[in-house]
Each structure stands twice: as structure tokens, then as C-alpha cells.
Amino acid sequence: MELPFAESWRIKMVEPIRKSTREEREKWLEEAHNNVFQLKAEQVYIDLLTDSGTGAMSDRQWAAMMVGDESYGGSKSFFKMKDMIKKLTGFEYVIPTHQGRAAENVLFSYLVKAGDIIPGNSHFDTTKGHIESRKAVALDCTVDEAKDTQLEVPFKGNVCPKKLEKALSEHKDKIPFIIVTITNNTAGGQPVSMENLRQVKEIADKYNKPVLFDSARFAENAYFIKVREKGYENKTIKEIVKEMYSYADGMTMSAKKDAIVNMGGFIATNKAEWYEGAKTFCIPFEGYLTYGGMNGRDMEALAVGLDENTEFDNLETRIKQVEYLGKKLDEYGIPYQRPAGGHAIFVDADKILTCVPKEEFPAQTLTCELYLEAGIRGCEIGYLLADRDPVTRQNRFTGLDFVRLAIPRRVYTNNHMDVIAAALKNVYDRREQITRGVEITWEAELMRHFTVQLKRLGK
Ligand code: F0G
């Protein structure tokens, strides 16, 4: 008999988690203004708020932490990290930062000016925030296929070459660089193909523009290239990663995802002028150039994490778990962005809570219902996260309205996946009784979803 698939690691340390009663959760959610970001972690049973900084480090990463060099200048650990980044990506210059958005802040302080246009594929919210707060425009050029959640195509995260070409031909002088997010988080953790990366580079070269990769989940992207793109099945993940970065001039990285550390990030590039420009912002914002907001021990763990997570077995275990949850939802008929993404399942709330009008935020409503059902914390990636249009101040209802179930790396078992799917099924089965959503009672001007306060209507 063929042996079933199983994890490529075993567990050495555990952390107890606790269930609660529906009554307790009703009270806690009310106290959190119906915003799950404001819950206390101990009020959550299975936490799928994010896969960022929530992964379990390996024994090798913990061991590496013990040899961290905490020198202010010239830390050995910085050079270990820099060497690993160069080995994987080929980039010469590295600036450490405390996380991904800090890398964006440092680099964009140098690169982005008011009136600029930055084309890309579904800019992540902090990326968009750092562009819009500088009075520039984040122009989404994602392929149209990404909008049809039921369409099963292998590289739904791609940049549409036609949209990109149009942006460049119309606004060439206003475009400082192109950004490609791998994997495309906002479109559902969907990968970008090698062919597409190559096409973006060709178009960029034609207009003499640099390309930046937002690389938070670059290793998961490489896994999808290996298993889905012709010609890559026999290449190692590290070989694929190297080729991916041959089409970029630089990267911003949130190491809290694919480097499997709890905190950390960096900028890496081959462009000396980007390095020189960003350097002057790193020191006042993040810290000196050989630590930039990180401890020496964190840089050690980051280097090991990058090495481990660019190995096939680790990625296969991770992505098959996400796929497992997707298959469970298929059994119950629950719609989500197809195919299952790299780091999460994006449940299509609009198709589930059809009785809740968009003005009452269906995905946020479903997020609350799932928490109340079983103490499972997902995250709205929808109309709330989309913020208001900076000019008209109207809500942006044009995108998709998802509940993201982000799976932390090496943390939960497939038994937890079964619980998640069953809880969602229970909500799904009573979807027609859910007719009212939520109303905003307080919101911030930018990135409102973190702190927004909401009232549940019709309660
Ligand atoms: N880029 C992408 C594609 C991201 O997903 C994130 C973070 C960032 C940049 C910013 O990195 O958090 O280290 O400052 N995404 C997390 C998430 C928060 O839950 O998807 P950061």
C-alpha cells in the first residue's frame, strides 16, 4: 500500500491552547468592538489571524540564537544573514529592518515622491499605505482571473502584462519602479509564474525601469513554480529562487513569513544607488546598518530560516496542509479563492453571506461569526481593509471580500484543520439566517482594519 503523506518534521515543544464557551466569546467580542485584532490572544482557540511572525522555529534556529553577536557595529550575525541572502538571491547590498513594512518605509522614503505611480500586482496594505501616505498611487495591474474566485488557474497572482505596458506607456515619467508581490497575498496567496516574472522584467527593461519584489512569501512562490510550471519540475527550490531574483533589481522582505522568524525583515538589492539612498533613512528609522531593528540572535535565526525554508520538504509539508483545509471546505461546498493558496484559504464571504449588504461588510460579519462559533480567529481581507478612496473618501467596494484563514507555519496539525472546517460548515449551514452585518462606529484614516470599532447590527 502507498504510504500517506505526513509532515517532514516532528514536534519537540508544545504550547497549550484553551477552548472557551460561546457566552464568553460573545462578551469578549463585544469588548473588542467586534474587531478580532483587539481580542486578547488567550481568548482565541485556533489563531489564523496571520501567518506572520507566528511560525514555530526549528531546533537549528533556536540553537543559532545562542550564538547571536549583539555588537552594535559589524555584528557577525549580520554578515551570516547577508551571506545567506546573497547566496539565495544574488543581491550584494543588504539593509536589515525590524519587519517588512519597515523595509518599505526605508526604501520608499528614498524612492517614492508625491505624484508618483507604482504599478504592481495587488499591493499589500502596508505597501499601499506607504505609497498613498506619500501622495503617490498604487496602481493594481493584477490579471483579471484573480477576481473570479471559482476559476482554477495555476498562477492567479500574475501581473497582467497588458495593464503594465499601458501604465508605462501612459505614465512613464511618473513611475519610479514596478513592484511584484510574490506570492500575491491580497489575491489569495496566489503565485506568480516564472514566465510572468520574466515578462515583467522585459517590459520594465523596455522603459528602463527597475523591478522590486515584495518577497514575504517568495519560497512558497518557488514551490508553486516547481510543481506547476513546465520546465521547473527537476530544479531545486534554491535554483528556482535564484532565477526568480535574476529578474529583479531589489527586494523588500518581511522575514516573519518565509524566513520563519517571529520578527525581522530586510531590503536587498544590486543597485548601489538604492542602497546609498535607503541607508540614510535606515539609521534614523531603524538603527545602524548592521542591525536595523533586529537583535543579533534574530539575524542568526533568520539566516537559518531562509536556508531551511528554501528546501522542498519543508514547503511541501506547509502547502499541503493549506490544501488539506481547502479540500475539507470542498467537501462542505464552502466557496473560497481557488486553487488553495500558499499561506491561507481565502473564504469568499460575498458568496456565503448573500443576505448581508456590502455596506454592512459581509467578510467582517463572517469573521465575527466564525469566532463566536468556535473561537477561531480569521482576518477580514475585504472591504474594511480596502480603506476609503483617498480622494473621494468613499468605501472601496470594487475588490473581493474575503475572510482569510492564514495558517501559521509548523504550528497546527490537520486535526486543527478539521475543527476549522467543521466550525465554518456550521456557520455556512445557517447562512440564510444571517441577514445583518456590522456598522463602523470609529475608524482611522489609513489602514483602518487594525483599529476599527464596529457595532453588530440586528442583534
Ligand atoms: N508584504 C506582504 C505581501 C505582506 O503580506 C506583508 C505582511 C508585508 C509586506 C509587511 O510585512 O508585517 O513584516 O511589516 N503581511 C502580514 C499578513 C501582516 O498578515 O499578511 P510586515
Short mmCIF file of C-alpha atoms and ligand atoms in Angstrom, two decimals:
data_model
loop_
_atom_site.label_atom_id
_atom_site.label_comp_id
_atom_site.label_asym_id
_atom_site.label_seq_id
_atom_site.Cartn_x
_atom_site.Cartn_y
_atom_site.Cartn_z
CA MET A 1 0.00 0.00 0.00
CA GLU A 2 1.19 3.52 -0.77
CA LEU A 3 2.15 5.40 2.36
CA PRO A 4 0.12 8.53 3.10
CA PHE A 5 1.71 11.98 3.15
CA ALA A 6 2.99 13.21 6.51
CA GLU A 7 4.91 16.15 7.94
CA SER A 8 8.65 16.40 7.32
CA TRP A 9 9.28 17.30 10.99
CA ARG A 10 8.33 16.10 14.44
CA ILE A 11 7.31 18.19 17.45
CA LYS A 12 9.78 18.97 20.25
CA MET A 13 7.94 21.65 22.23
CA VAL A 14 4.25 22.37 22.72
CA GLU A 15 2.14 25.31 23.91
CA PRO A 16 -1.27 24.64 25.49
CA ILE A 17 -4.30 26.34 23.94
CA ARG A 18 -7.72 26.72 25.51
CA LYS A 19 -11.31 26.42 24.36
CA SER A 20 -14.00 28.81 25.62
CA THR A 21 -17.79 28.97 25.77
CA ARG A 22 -19.97 30.85 23.31
CA GLU A 23 -21.14 33.07 26.19
CA GLU A 24 -17.54 34.07 26.96
CA ARG A 25 -16.83 34.77 23.30
CA GLU A 26 -19.95 36.96 22.93
CA LYS A 27 -18.69 39.10 25.81
CA TRP A 28 -15.09 39.23 24.59
CA LEU A 29 -16.02 40.16 21.04
CA GLU A 30 -18.25 42.96 22.27
CA GLU A 31 -15.39 44.26 24.43
CA ALA A 32 -13.14 44.09 21.33
CA HIS A 33 -15.62 46.29 19.40
CA ASN A 34 -16.26 43.35 17.06
CA ASN A 35 -12.73 43.69 15.72
CA VAL A 36 -10.79 40.45 16.21
CA PHE A 37 -7.45 42.30 16.18
CA GLN A 38 -8.49 43.69 19.54
CA LEU A 39 -9.14 40.32 21.18
CA LYS A 40 -6.62 39.01 23.69
CA ALA A 41 -4.74 36.04 22.25
CA GLU A 42 -5.82 33.90 25.22
CA GLN A 43 -9.44 34.45 24.17
CA VAL A 44 -8.67 32.61 20.90
CA TYR A 45 -8.64 28.83 20.45
CA ILE A 46 -7.17 28.49 16.94
CA ASP A 47 -5.47 31.64 15.74
CA LEU A 48 -5.50 32.20 11.99
CA LEU A 49 -5.21 35.97 12.14
CA THR A 50 -1.95 35.80 10.26
CA ASP A 51 0.94 33.58 9.22
CA SER A 52 3.26 36.49 10.00
CA GLY A 53 5.67 36.03 12.90
CA THR A 54 3.52 33.16 14.20
CA GLY A 55 5.55 30.22 12.87
CA ALA A 56 7.42 27.70 15.00
CA MET A 57 11.20 27.96 14.73
CA SER A 58 13.22 24.81 14.28
CA ASP A 59 15.76 23.35 16.71
CA ARG A 60 18.51 24.66 14.40
CA GLN A 61 17.06 28.18 14.54
CA TRP A 62 16.85 28.11 18.34
CA ALA A 63 20.42 26.82 18.50
CA ALA A 64 21.57 29.63 16.20
CA MET A 65 20.04 32.19 18.57
CA MET A 66 22.57 31.20 21.23
CA VAL A 67 25.47 32.38 19.10
CA GLY A 68 23.94 35.74 18.16
CA ASP A 69 26.50 38.54 18.12
CA GLU A 70 24.94 41.62 19.72
CA SER A 71 27.67 44.08 18.68
CA TYR A 72 26.28 47.45 17.64
CA GLY A 73 28.58 47.70 14.66
CA GLY A 74 29.74 44.88 12.37
CA SER A 75 27.87 42.04 14.10
CA LYS A 76 28.96 38.58 12.91
CA SER A 77 25.30 37.63 12.75
CA PHE A 78 24.61 40.40 10.23
CA PHE A 79 27.26 39.00 7.91
CA LYS A 80 25.84 35.48 8.25
CA MET A 81 22.44 36.79 7.27
CA LYS A 82 23.84 38.89 4.43
CA ASP A 83 25.79 35.92 3.04
CA MET A 84 22.69 33.73 3.07
CA ILE A 85 20.64 36.40 1.28
CA LYS A 86 23.36 36.80 -1.32
CA LYS A 87 23.63 33.04 -1.79
CA LEU A 88 19.88 32.73 -2.38
CA THR A 89 19.15 35.89 -4.37
CA GLY A 90 22.46 37.12 -5.72
CA PHE A 91 21.89 40.56 -4.14
CA GLU A 92 25.02 42.31 -2.92
CA TYR A 93 23.64 45.01 -0.63
CA VAL A 94 21.53 44.22 2.43
CA ILE A 95 19.82 46.57 4.88
CA PRO A 96 18.21 44.89 7.91
CA THR A 97 14.92 46.26 9.23
CA HIS A 98 12.66 45.19 12.07
CA GLN A 99 9.96 43.89 9.69
CA GLY A 100 8.62 44.14 6.14
CA ARG A 101 6.78 47.44 6.41
CA ALA A 102 9.92 49.00 7.87
CA ALA A 103 11.82 47.88 4.77
CA GLU A 104 9.10 49.57 2.70
CA ASN A 105 9.31 52.71 4.81
CA VAL A 106 13.09 52.97 4.49
CA LEU A 107 13.27 52.22 0.77
CA PHE A 108 10.17 54.20 -0.24
CA SER A 109 11.42 57.24 1.70
CA TYR A 110 14.14 57.31 -0.91
CA LEU A 111 12.20 56.09 -3.98
CA VAL A 112 8.61 57.40 -3.78
CA LYS A 113 7.63 61.06 -4.30
CA ALA A 114 4.23 62.80 -4.37
CA GLY A 115 2.52 62.27 -7.73
CA ASP A 116 4.37 59.02 -8.49
CA ILE A 117 2.59 55.93 -9.77
CA ILE A 118 3.74 52.47 -8.67
CA PRO A 119 2.26 49.66 -10.77
CA GLY A 120 2.16 46.16 -9.34
CA ASN A 121 0.02 43.11 -8.53
CA SER A 122 -2.34 43.75 -5.59
CA HIS A 123 -0.01 45.79 -3.36
CA PHE A 124 -0.22 44.57 0.23
CA ASP A 125 -1.98 47.03 2.58
CA THR A 126 1.20 48.34 4.25
CA THR A 127 2.80 48.71 0.81
CA LYS A 128 -0.23 50.60 -0.43
CA GLY A 129 -0.23 52.62 2.80
CA HIS A 130 3.42 53.62 2.36
CA ILE A 131 2.70 54.66 -1.23
CA GLU A 132 -0.53 56.54 -0.55
CA SER A 133 0.78 58.31 2.55
CA ARG A 134 3.44 59.80 0.25
CA LYS A 135 0.64 61.04 -2.02
CA ALA A 136 1.53 58.58 -4.73
CA VAL A 137 -0.71 55.99 -6.41
CA ALA A 138 -0.54 52.19 -6.07
CA LEU A 139 -1.80 51.04 -9.46
CA ASP A 140 -3.12 47.48 -9.43
CA CYS A 141 -2.22 45.54 -12.58
CA THR A 142 -3.16 42.04 -11.38
CA VAL A 143 -4.58 39.66 -14.01
CA ASP A 144 -8.38 39.72 -14.23
CA GLU A 145 -8.56 35.98 -13.50
CA ALA A 146 -7.79 36.79 -9.85
CA LYS A 147 -11.22 38.39 -9.48
CA ASP A 148 -13.09 35.18 -10.33
CA THR A 149 -12.73 33.14 -7.17
CA GLN A 150 -14.07 29.93 -8.74
CA LEU A 151 -11.67 29.92 -11.67
CA GLU A 152 -8.95 27.30 -11.25
CA VAL A 153 -5.76 28.61 -12.89
CA PRO A 154 -2.23 27.88 -11.69
CA PHE A 155 -0.80 31.42 -11.47
CA LYS A 156 -3.60 33.69 -10.40
CA GLY A 157 -1.19 36.11 -8.75
CA ASN A 158 0.37 37.26 -12.03
CA VAL A 159 0.85 40.80 -13.24
CA CYS A 160 -1.19 41.48 -16.40
CA PRO A 161 1.45 42.41 -18.99
CA LYS A 162 -1.06 44.47 -20.98
CA LYS A 163 -2.10 46.58 -17.97
CA LEU A 164 1.56 47.06 -17.03
CA GLU A 165 2.55 48.08 -20.54
CA LYS A 166 -0.36 50.54 -20.68
CA ALA A 167 0.66 52.09 -17.35
CA LEU A 168 4.24 52.51 -18.54
CA SER A 169 3.35 53.91 -21.93
CA GLU A 170 0.94 56.45 -20.38
CA HIS A 171 2.81 57.45 -17.21
CA LYS A 172 6.43 56.57 -17.86
CA ASP A 173 7.83 59.70 -16.20
CA LYS A 174 5.84 59.21 -13.02
CA ILE A 175 6.86 55.60 -12.44
CA PRO A 176 9.97 55.14 -10.26
CA PHE A 177 9.77 51.31 -10.20
CA ILE A 178 7.45 48.32 -10.62
CA ILE A 179 6.58 46.13 -7.63
CA VAL A 180 5.74 42.43 -7.86
CA THR A 181 4.40 40.73 -4.73
CA ILE A 182 5.34 37.04 -4.51
CA THR A 183 3.13 35.28 -3.64
CA ASN A 184 0.23 37.66 -4.20
CA ASN A 185 -1.21 37.81 -0.70
CA THR A 186 -4.24 40.01 -1.32
CA ALA A 187 -5.39 37.93 -4.31
CA GLY A 188 -5.39 34.83 -2.10
CA GLY A 189 -1.78 33.75 -1.60
CA GLN A 190 -1.68 33.05 -5.31
CA PRO A 191 1.68 32.52 -7.03
CA VAL A 192 3.33 34.43 -9.87
CA SER A 193 4.86 32.27 -12.62
CA MET A 194 8.49 32.45 -13.71
CA GLU A 195 7.25 33.29 -17.18
CA ASN A 196 5.39 36.27 -15.77
CA LEU A 197 8.41 37.48 -13.78
CA ARG A 198 10.42 37.28 -16.99
CA GLN A 199 7.74 39.22 -18.92
CA VAL A 200 7.60 41.95 -16.27
CA LYS A 201 11.37 42.30 -16.48
CA GLU A 202 11.24 42.58 -20.29
CA ILE A 203 8.58 45.30 -20.15
CA ALA A 204 10.49 47.10 -17.39
CA ASP A 205 13.70 46.97 -19.43
CA LYS A 206 11.92 48.41 -22.44
CA TYR A 207 11.03 51.51 -20.38
CA ASN A 208 14.24 51.43 -18.39
CA LYS A 209 12.50 50.93 -15.03
CA PRO A 210 13.71 48.86 -12.09
CA VAL A 211 11.69 45.97 -10.62
CA LEU A 212 11.22 45.39 -6.90
CA PHE A 213 9.90 42.12 -5.45
CA ASP A 214 7.83 42.27 -2.27
CA SER A 215 9.19 38.92 -1.18
CA ALA A 216 7.33 37.96 2.01
CA ARG A 217 6.38 34.52 0.62
CA PHE A 218 8.98 34.06 -2.11
CA ALA A 219 9.79 30.46 -1.12
CA GLU A 220 6.15 29.40 -1.33
CA ASN A 221 6.08 31.05 -4.75
CA ALA A 222 9.10 29.00 -5.79
CA TYR A 223 7.35 25.82 -4.60
CA PHE A 224 4.38 26.55 -6.87
CA ILE A 225 6.71 27.20 -9.81
CA LYS A 226 8.34 23.83 -9.21
CA VAL A 227 5.09 21.88 -9.01
CA ARG A 228 3.01 23.82 -11.56
CA GLU A 229 5.27 25.33 -14.23
CA LYS A 230 6.65 23.30 -17.09
CA GLY A 231 10.43 23.01 -17.11
CA TYR A 232 10.92 23.51 -13.36
CA GLU A 233 9.91 20.10 -12.01
CA ASN A 234 13.51 18.92 -11.73
CA LYS A 235 15.01 22.12 -10.37
CA THR A 236 15.65 22.63 -6.67
CA ILE A 237 13.82 25.39 -4.81
CA LYS A 238 17.13 27.22 -4.38
CA GLU A 239 17.76 27.13 -8.14
CA ILE A 240 14.27 28.45 -8.80
CA VAL A 241 14.70 31.23 -6.22
CA LYS A 242 17.96 32.29 -7.86
CA GLU A 243 16.31 32.54 -11.25
CA MET A 244 13.34 34.47 -9.82
CA TYR A 245 15.64 37.14 -8.42
CA SER A 246 17.59 37.39 -11.65
CA TYR A 247 14.50 39.29 -12.89
CA ALA A 248 14.55 41.83 -10.03
CA ASP A 249 16.69 44.80 -9.06
CA GLY A 250 15.85 44.54 -5.41
CA MET A 251 13.52 43.17 -2.77
CA THR A 252 11.75 44.15 0.39
CA MET A 253 11.25 41.26 2.77
CA SER A 254 9.06 40.52 5.71
CA ALA A 255 11.12 37.70 7.24
CA LYS A 256 8.19 36.89 9.54
CA LYS A 257 6.73 34.72 6.80
CA ASP A 258 9.09 32.66 4.66
CA ALA A 259 12.16 33.08 6.86
CA ILE A 260 10.06 31.67 9.73
CA VAL A 261 11.20 34.12 12.40
CA ASN A 262 8.97 35.96 14.80
CA MET A 263 10.33 39.38 13.90
CA GLY A 264 12.61 40.68 11.16
CA GLY A 265 12.93 41.99 7.64
CA PHE A 266 15.34 43.49 5.17
CA ILE A 267 15.97 45.29 1.90
CA ALA A 268 18.35 43.65 -0.57
CA THR A 269 19.47 44.99 -3.93
CA ASN A 270 22.16 45.09 -6.56
CA LYS A 271 21.63 48.79 -7.16
CA ALA A 272 24.29 50.79 -5.36
CA GLU A 273 22.21 53.97 -5.61
CA TRP A 274 19.21 52.32 -3.90
CA TYR A 275 21.49 51.12 -1.15
CA GLU A 276 23.09 54.54 -0.69
CA GLY A 277 19.68 56.25 -0.79
CA ALA A 278 18.00 53.85 1.64
CA LYS A 279 20.97 53.84 4.04
CA THR A 280 20.33 57.44 5.08
CA PHE A 281 16.78 56.51 6.16
CA CYS A 282 17.72 53.24 7.85
CA ILE A 283 19.85 54.88 10.50
CA PRO A 284 17.25 57.32 11.90
CA PHE A 285 14.24 54.99 11.43
CA GLU A 286 15.58 51.53 12.19
CA GLY A 287 19.10 51.66 13.59
CA TYR A 288 22.65 51.26 12.47
CA LEU A 289 23.27 49.41 9.19
CA THR A 290 24.37 46.11 10.67
CA TYR A 291 21.31 45.57 12.87
CA GLY A 292 18.48 47.86 11.61
CA GLY A 293 15.96 47.00 14.30
CA MET A 294 16.97 43.38 14.84
CA ASN A 295 18.89 41.60 17.58
CA GLY A 296 21.99 39.69 16.53
CA ARG A 297 20.26 36.47 17.59
CA ASP A 298 17.28 37.27 15.37
CA MET A 299 19.57 37.70 12.36
CA GLU A 300 21.13 34.29 13.12
CA ALA A 301 17.71 32.60 13.23
CA LEU A 302 16.69 34.45 10.09
CA ALA A 303 19.67 33.12 8.15
CA VAL A 304 18.91 29.53 9.19
CA GLY A 305 15.19 30.01 8.49
CA LEU A 306 15.89 31.21 4.95
CA ASP A 307 18.09 28.19 4.34
CA GLU A 308 15.59 25.66 5.75
CA ASN A 309 12.53 27.11 4.11
CA THR A 310 14.07 27.03 0.65
CA GLU A 311 14.11 23.23 0.89
CA PHE A 312 11.32 21.31 -0.81
CA ASP A 313 10.24 19.08 2.10
CA ASN A 314 9.54 21.95 4.44
CA LEU A 315 7.50 23.81 1.83
CA GLU A 316 5.63 20.71 0.75
CA THR A 317 4.52 19.98 4.32
CA ARG A 318 3.34 23.54 4.70
CA ILE A 319 1.47 23.95 1.44
CA LYS A 320 -0.14 20.50 1.60
CA GLN A 321 -1.67 21.48 4.94
CA VAL A 322 -3.31 24.53 3.38
CA GLU A 323 -4.50 22.31 0.54
CA TYR A 324 -5.92 19.83 3.09
CA LEU A 325 -8.08 22.56 4.61
CA GLY A 326 -9.20 23.57 1.11
CA LYS A 327 -10.29 20.00 0.35
CA LYS A 328 -12.33 19.87 3.57
CA LEU A 329 -14.13 23.05 2.54
CA ASP A 330 -14.77 21.49 -0.87
CA GLU A 331 -16.49 18.58 0.87
CA TYR A 332 -18.85 21.05 2.56
CA GLY A 333 -19.36 23.19 -0.56
CA ILE A 334 -17.87 26.33 1.02
CA PRO A 335 -16.54 28.73 -1.65
CA TYR A 336 -13.01 30.15 -1.43
CA GLN A 337 -10.43 31.62 -3.79
CA ARG A 338 -9.41 28.66 -5.96
CA PRO A 339 -6.99 26.97 -6.09
CA ALA A 340 -5.90 26.94 -2.41
CA GLY A 341 -3.12 29.49 -1.86
CA GLY A 342 0.29 29.11 -0.30
CA HIS A 343 -0.29 30.50 3.16
CA ALA A 344 -4.03 30.69 3.57
CA ILE A 345 -7.53 29.88 2.44
CA PHE A 346 -9.45 32.98 1.41
CA VAL A 347 -13.12 32.27 2.08
CA ASP A 348 -15.42 34.09 -0.33
CA ALA A 349 -17.73 35.83 2.14
CA ASP A 350 -19.72 37.63 -0.53
CA LYS A 351 -20.87 34.26 -1.88
CA ILE A 352 -21.74 32.94 1.57
CA LEU A 353 -23.47 35.80 3.40
CA THR A 354 -25.57 36.76 0.40
CA CYS A 355 -28.23 38.35 2.63
CA VAL A 356 -25.76 40.85 4.16
CA PRO A 357 -25.41 44.01 2.00
CA LYS A 358 -21.86 45.05 1.13
CA GLU A 359 -22.34 48.29 3.10
CA GLU A 360 -22.54 46.03 6.17
CA PHE A 361 -19.25 44.24 5.43
CA PRO A 362 -20.05 40.53 4.84
CA ALA A 363 -16.47 39.28 5.37
CA GLN A 364 -16.13 41.09 8.68
CA THR A 365 -19.51 39.68 9.68
CA LEU A 366 -18.35 36.16 8.79
CA THR A 367 -15.11 36.72 10.73
CA CYS A 368 -17.20 37.55 13.83
CA GLU A 369 -19.49 34.53 13.27
CA LEU A 370 -16.55 32.13 12.99
CA TYR A 371 -15.06 33.45 16.19
CA LEU A 372 -18.38 33.17 18.02
CA GLU A 373 -18.88 29.64 16.67
CA ALA A 374 -15.61 28.10 17.83
CA GLY A 375 -13.07 30.69 18.99
CA ILE A 376 -11.32 30.63 15.62
CA ARG A 377 -9.77 33.95 14.66
CA GLY A 378 -9.61 34.66 10.92
CA CYS A 379 -9.00 38.03 9.36
CA GLU A 380 -11.03 40.22 7.05
CA ILE A 381 -9.25 40.91 3.78
CA GLY A 382 -12.04 42.77 2.12
CA TYR A 383 -13.99 45.99 2.12
CA LEU A 384 -12.73 47.15 5.52
CA LEU A 385 -9.09 46.51 4.66
CA ALA A 386 -9.57 48.23 1.30
CA ASP A 387 -9.91 51.54 3.18
CA ARG A 388 -11.63 54.58 1.68
CA ASP A 389 -10.58 56.15 -1.60
CA PRO A 390 -8.05 58.85 -0.60
CA VAL A 391 -9.77 61.46 -2.82
CA THR A 392 -13.50 60.74 -2.66
CA ARG A 393 -13.41 59.22 0.87
CA GLN A 394 -15.94 56.63 -0.31
CA ASN A 395 -15.63 52.99 0.78
CA ARG A 396 -13.95 50.90 -1.90
CA PHE A 397 -16.33 48.05 -2.71
CA THR A 398 -14.72 47.14 -6.02
CA GLY A 399 -12.44 44.30 -4.85
CA LEU A 400 -13.18 40.96 -3.24
CA ASP A 401 -14.49 40.42 0.26
CA PHE A 402 -12.60 37.58 1.90
CA VAL A 403 -12.15 36.01 5.31
CA ARG A 404 -8.55 34.87 5.31
CA LEU A 405 -7.70 31.77 7.28
CA ALA A 406 -3.92 32.15 7.44
CA ILE A 407 -2.10 29.04 8.58
CA PRO A 408 0.97 29.62 10.76
CA ARG A 409 3.99 27.58 9.67
CA ARG A 410 4.69 24.35 11.63
CA VAL A 411 2.15 25.21 14.37
CA TYR A 412 -1.18 23.41 13.96
CA THR A 413 -1.97 19.82 12.98
CA ASN A 414 -4.52 18.57 10.47
CA ASN A 415 -6.84 17.86 13.42
CA HIS A 416 -7.00 21.61 13.90
CA MET A 417 -7.78 21.96 10.19
CA ASP A 418 -10.73 19.58 10.70
CA VAL A 419 -12.05 21.74 13.55
CA ILE A 420 -11.74 24.90 11.44
CA ALA A 421 -13.61 23.34 8.53
CA ALA A 422 -16.38 21.98 10.79
CA ALA A 423 -16.86 25.35 12.51
CA LEU A 424 -17.09 27.08 9.17
CA LYS A 425 -19.59 24.48 7.98
CA ASN A 426 -21.81 25.20 10.98
CA VAL A 427 -21.84 28.90 10.11
CA TYR A 428 -22.36 28.08 6.43
CA ASP A 429 -25.37 25.90 7.24
CA ARG A 430 -27.14 28.81 8.94
CA ARG A 431 -26.01 31.45 6.45
CA GLU A 432 -29.53 32.40 5.42
CA GLN A 433 -30.41 33.38 8.98
CA ILE A 434 -27.55 35.89 8.98
CA THR A 435 -29.13 38.96 7.40
CA ARG A 436 -27.45 41.86 9.15
CA GLY A 437 -23.78 42.79 9.22
CA VAL A 438 -21.71 45.41 11.05
CA GLU A 439 -21.53 49.19 11.12
CA ILE A 440 -18.44 51.31 11.69
CA THR A 441 -18.58 53.43 14.82
CA TRP A 442 -14.94 54.63 14.70
CA GLU A 443 -12.20 54.34 12.10
CA ALA A 444 -8.68 55.58 11.38
CA GLU A 445 -7.92 57.39 8.13
CA LEU A 446 -5.43 54.80 6.81
CA MET A 447 -5.18 51.05 7.48
CA ARG A 448 -8.39 51.23 9.44
CA HIS A 449 -8.99 47.49 9.79
CA PHE A 450 -6.46 47.12 12.63
CA THR A 451 -8.24 49.55 14.94
CA VAL A 452 -11.74 49.99 13.54
CA GLN A 453 -14.60 49.79 16.04
CA LEU A 454 -17.81 48.13 14.92
CA LYS A 455 -21.37 47.51 16.04
CA ARG A 456 -23.16 44.26 15.15
CA LEU A 457 -26.48 45.17 13.58
CA GLY A 458 -29.81 43.47 14.24
CA LYS A 459 -28.61 41.83 17.44
N1 F0G B 1 4.22 42.43 2.04
C1 F0G B 1 3.34 41.41 2.11
C2 F0G B 1 2.99 40.66 0.86
C3 F0G B 1 2.80 41.06 3.33
O1 F0G B 1 1.95 40.05 3.38
C4 F0G B 1 3.18 41.77 4.49
C5 F0G B 1 2.62 41.43 5.79
C6 F0G B 1 4.09 42.83 4.37
C7 F0G B 1 4.59 43.12 3.13
C8 F0G B 1 4.54 43.63 5.55
O2 F0G B 1 5.37 42.91 6.36
O3 F0G B 1 4.16 42.60 8.53
O4 F0G B 1 6.62 42.28 8.36
O5 F0G B 1 5.64 44.53 8.24
N2 F0G B 1 1.64 40.68 5.94
C9 F0G B 1 1.07 40.23 7.16
C10 F0G B 1 -0.18 39.46 6.86
C11 F0G B 1 0.92 41.23 8.23
O6 F0G B 1 -0.89 39.12 7.81
O7 F0G B 1 -0.44 39.13 5.70
P1 F0G B 1 5.44 43.08 7.96
#
